[in-house]
Tab-separated table of C-alpha atoms and ligand atoms in Angstrom:
chain	number	residue	atom	x	y	z
A	1	MET	CA	4.205	0.872	-13.597
A	2	ILE	CA	7.912	1.668	-13.458
A	3	LEU	CA	8.734	3.544	-10.262
A	4	VAL	CA	12.547	3.478	-10.323
A	5	PRO	CA	14.132	3.125	-13.786
A	6	GLY	CA	16.743	0.369	-13.671
A	7	GLY	CA	15.776	-0.408	-10.062
A	8	ARG	CA	15.075	-3.623	-8.240
A	9	LYS	CA	14.206	-6.681	-10.277
A	10	CYS	CA	10.499	-7.415	-10.336
A	11	TYR	CA	8.829	-10.821	-10.509
A	12	CYS	CA	7.512	-9.838	-13.956
A	13	GLY	CA	11.036	-9.702	-15.362
A	14	LYS	CA	11.371	-5.919	-15.629
A	15	LYS	CA	13.374	-3.677	-13.318
A	16	GLY	CA	12.060	-0.919	-11.069
A	17	CYS	CA	8.365	-1.836	-11.085
A	18	ALA	CA	6.138	-0.422	-8.348
A	19	ASP	CA	5.556	-3.948	-7.089
A	20	ALA	CA	9.260	-4.331	-6.272
A	21	TYR	CA	8.975	-1.275	-3.988
A	22	CYS	CA	5.397	-1.245	-2.729
A	23	ALA	CA	4.496	-4.903	-2.155
A	24	ALA	CA	4.786	-6.446	1.315
A	25	SER	CA	7.872	-8.324	0.113
A	26	ALA	CA	9.691	-4.979	-0.149
A	27	LEU	CA	9.441	-4.790	3.644
A	28	THR	CA	10.001	-8.424	4.570
A	29	ASP	CA	12.540	-9.393	1.936
A	30	GLY	CA	15.663	-10.903	3.413
A	31	LYS	CA	15.047	-10.290	7.089
A	32	TYR	CA	11.472	-10.824	8.275
A	33	GLU	CA	9.453	-14.010	7.929
A	34	SER	CA	6.201	-12.099	7.717
A	35	LEU	CA	4.823	-8.596	7.404
A	36	GLU	CA	3.421	-8.954	10.904
A	37	LEU	CA	6.964	-9.486	12.274
A	38	PHE	CA	8.220	-6.485	10.314
A	39	MET	CA	5.428	-4.300	11.692
A	40	GLU	CA	6.220	-5.570	15.170
A	41	ALA	CA	9.883	-4.525	14.759
A	42	LEU	CA	8.724	-1.161	13.434
A	43	SER	CA	6.467	-0.555	16.412
A	44	GLU	CA	9.264	-1.565	18.796
A	45	GLY	CA	11.467	1.175	17.328
A	46	ASN	CA	13.918	-0.972	15.371
A	47	THR	CA	15.962	1.637	13.471
A	48	LYS	CA	16.528	-0.524	10.371
A	49	ALA	CA	12.804	-1.251	10.179
A	50	GLN	CA	12.055	2.461	10.583
A	51	LYS	CA	14.452	3.344	7.719
A	52	LYS	CA	12.918	0.639	5.528
A	53	TRP	CA	9.418	1.891	6.378
A	54	ALA	CA	10.355	5.499	5.566
A	55	ASP	CA	11.734	4.388	2.189
A	56	TYR	CA	8.610	2.297	1.633
A	57	LEU	CA	6.323	5.258	2.346
A	58	ASP	CA	8.397	7.456	-0.002
A	59	ASN	CA	7.973	4.971	-2.828
A	60	LEU	CA	4.293	4.467	-2.057
A	61	ALA	CA	3.775	8.244	-2.021
A	62	ILE	CA	5.339	8.533	-5.491
A	63	LEU	CA	3.130	5.697	-6.760
A	64	ILE	CA	0.008	7.275	-5.271
A	65	SER	CA	0.890	10.654	-6.738
A	66	ASN	CA	1.477	9.098	-10.184
A	67	LEU	CA	-1.844	7.258	-10.063
A	68	ARG	CA	-3.681	10.368	-8.923
A	69	MET	CA	-2.137	12.415	-11.737
A	70	ALA	CA	-2.947	9.768	-14.358
A	71	TYR	CA	-6.499	8.910	-13.313
A	72	ASP	CA	-7.776	11.746	-11.072
A	73	MET	CA	-9.688	9.313	-8.887
A	74	ASP	CA	-10.003	8.179	-5.287
A	75	ILE	CA	-7.338	5.670	-4.285
A	76	ILE	CA	-8.030	2.863	-1.818
A	77	LEU	CA	-4.979	1.463	-0.069
A	78	GLY	CA	-5.411	-2.278	0.160
A	79	GLY	CA	-3.360	-5.403	-0.051
A	80	GLU	CA	-1.281	-6.921	2.681
A	81	VAL	CA	0.379	-3.648	3.712
A	82	GLY	CA	-2.823	-1.644	3.282
A	83	GLY	CA	-4.200	-3.256	6.406
A	84	TYR	CA	-1.434	-1.636	8.439
A	85	LEU	CA	-1.513	1.825	6.864
A	86	ALA	CA	-4.380	3.290	8.903
A	87	ASP	CA	-1.948	4.167	11.698
A	88	HIS	CA	0.473	5.791	9.247
A	89	MET	CA	-1.836	7.937	7.128
A	90	LEU	CA	-0.505	11.234	8.461
A	91	ALA	CA	3.094	10.403	7.521
A	92	LEU	CA	2.004	8.958	4.177
A	93	GLY	CA	-0.230	11.941	3.453
A	94	GLU	CA	2.593	14.387	4.119
A	95	LYS	CA	4.819	12.487	1.700
A	96	VAL	CA	2.084	12.310	-0.943
A	97	MET	CA	1.558	16.065	-0.710
A	98	GLU	CA	5.283	16.601	-1.380
A	99	TYR	CA	4.815	15.022	-4.811
A	100	ASN	CA	1.357	16.327	-5.614
A	101	GLY	CA	1.198	19.987	-6.589
A	102	PHE	CA	-2.472	20.014	-7.598
A	103	ASP	CA	-4.528	18.662	-4.696
A	104	ARG	CA	-4.907	20.661	-1.488
A	105	ASP	CA	-5.465	17.590	0.697
A	106	ILE	CA	-5.512	13.808	0.519
A	107	ARG	CA	-9.227	13.148	0.991
A	108	TYR	CA	-9.031	11.002	-2.148
A	109	LEU	CA	-6.769	8.589	-0.273
A	110	LYS	CA	-8.678	5.947	1.715
A	111	ASN	CA	-7.876	2.883	3.778
A	112	CYS	CA	-9.238	-0.529	2.921
A	113	THR	CA	-11.988	-1.945	5.126
A	114	TYR	CA	-10.541	-5.401	5.596
A	115	ARG	CA	-7.141	-5.712	7.176
A	116	LYS	CA	-6.579	-9.231	5.885
A	117	GLU	CA	-7.978	-11.447	3.133
A	118	ALA	CA	-9.834	-8.648	1.336
A	119	SER	CA	-9.666	-10.509	-1.997
A	120	ALA	CA	-11.183	-13.630	-0.455
A	121	VAL	CA	-13.962	-11.607	1.171
A	122	GLY	CA	-14.657	-9.827	-2.131
A	123	ALA	CA	-14.822	-13.102	-4.043
A	124	ALA	CA	-17.023	-14.698	-1.400
A	125	LYS	CA	-19.351	-11.691	-1.406
A	126	HIS	CA	-20.203	-12.291	-5.070
A	127	PHE	CA	-21.091	-15.948	-4.474
A	128	PHE	CA	-22.946	-15.130	-1.272
A	129	SER	CA	-25.070	-12.571	-3.144
A	130	GLU	CA	-25.819	-15.119	-5.879
A	131	PHE	CA	-26.789	-17.659	-3.228
A	132	ILE	CA	-29.149	-15.176	-1.505
A	133	LYS	CA	-30.818	-14.288	-4.848
A	134	ASN	CA	-31.595	-17.945	-5.451
A	135	ILE	CA	-33.163	-18.692	-2.081
B	201	ZN	ZN1	7.039	-5.828	-12.661
């Protein structure tokens, strides 16, 4: 999904994709070795990290609002950054409501259960269930 026409180059070859603005690399790119180090700088009050985080939440809020408008469904925030969003839901929710003129709250917006390795846990769950069925 294009988020910013003509914006940052995405790994897919297009410009302005949501991934270029809402993936963990949008926060770590160029300065931080890992998302954990970025979040550490953010929690320590680093002003550049705070500005980057505010921009990140703005872009994520636009993406969430677009998805909500297109699909009218609950949205689960996952991925690498999703694990850190639980502590920032109020700020994110306020931004989402700025772009969403139809919902009265953000109850449709939920945090992921697993902070890390959610995809691996999901994949393992399938095979674990198959294993249990065959015992
Ligand atoms: Zn792309």
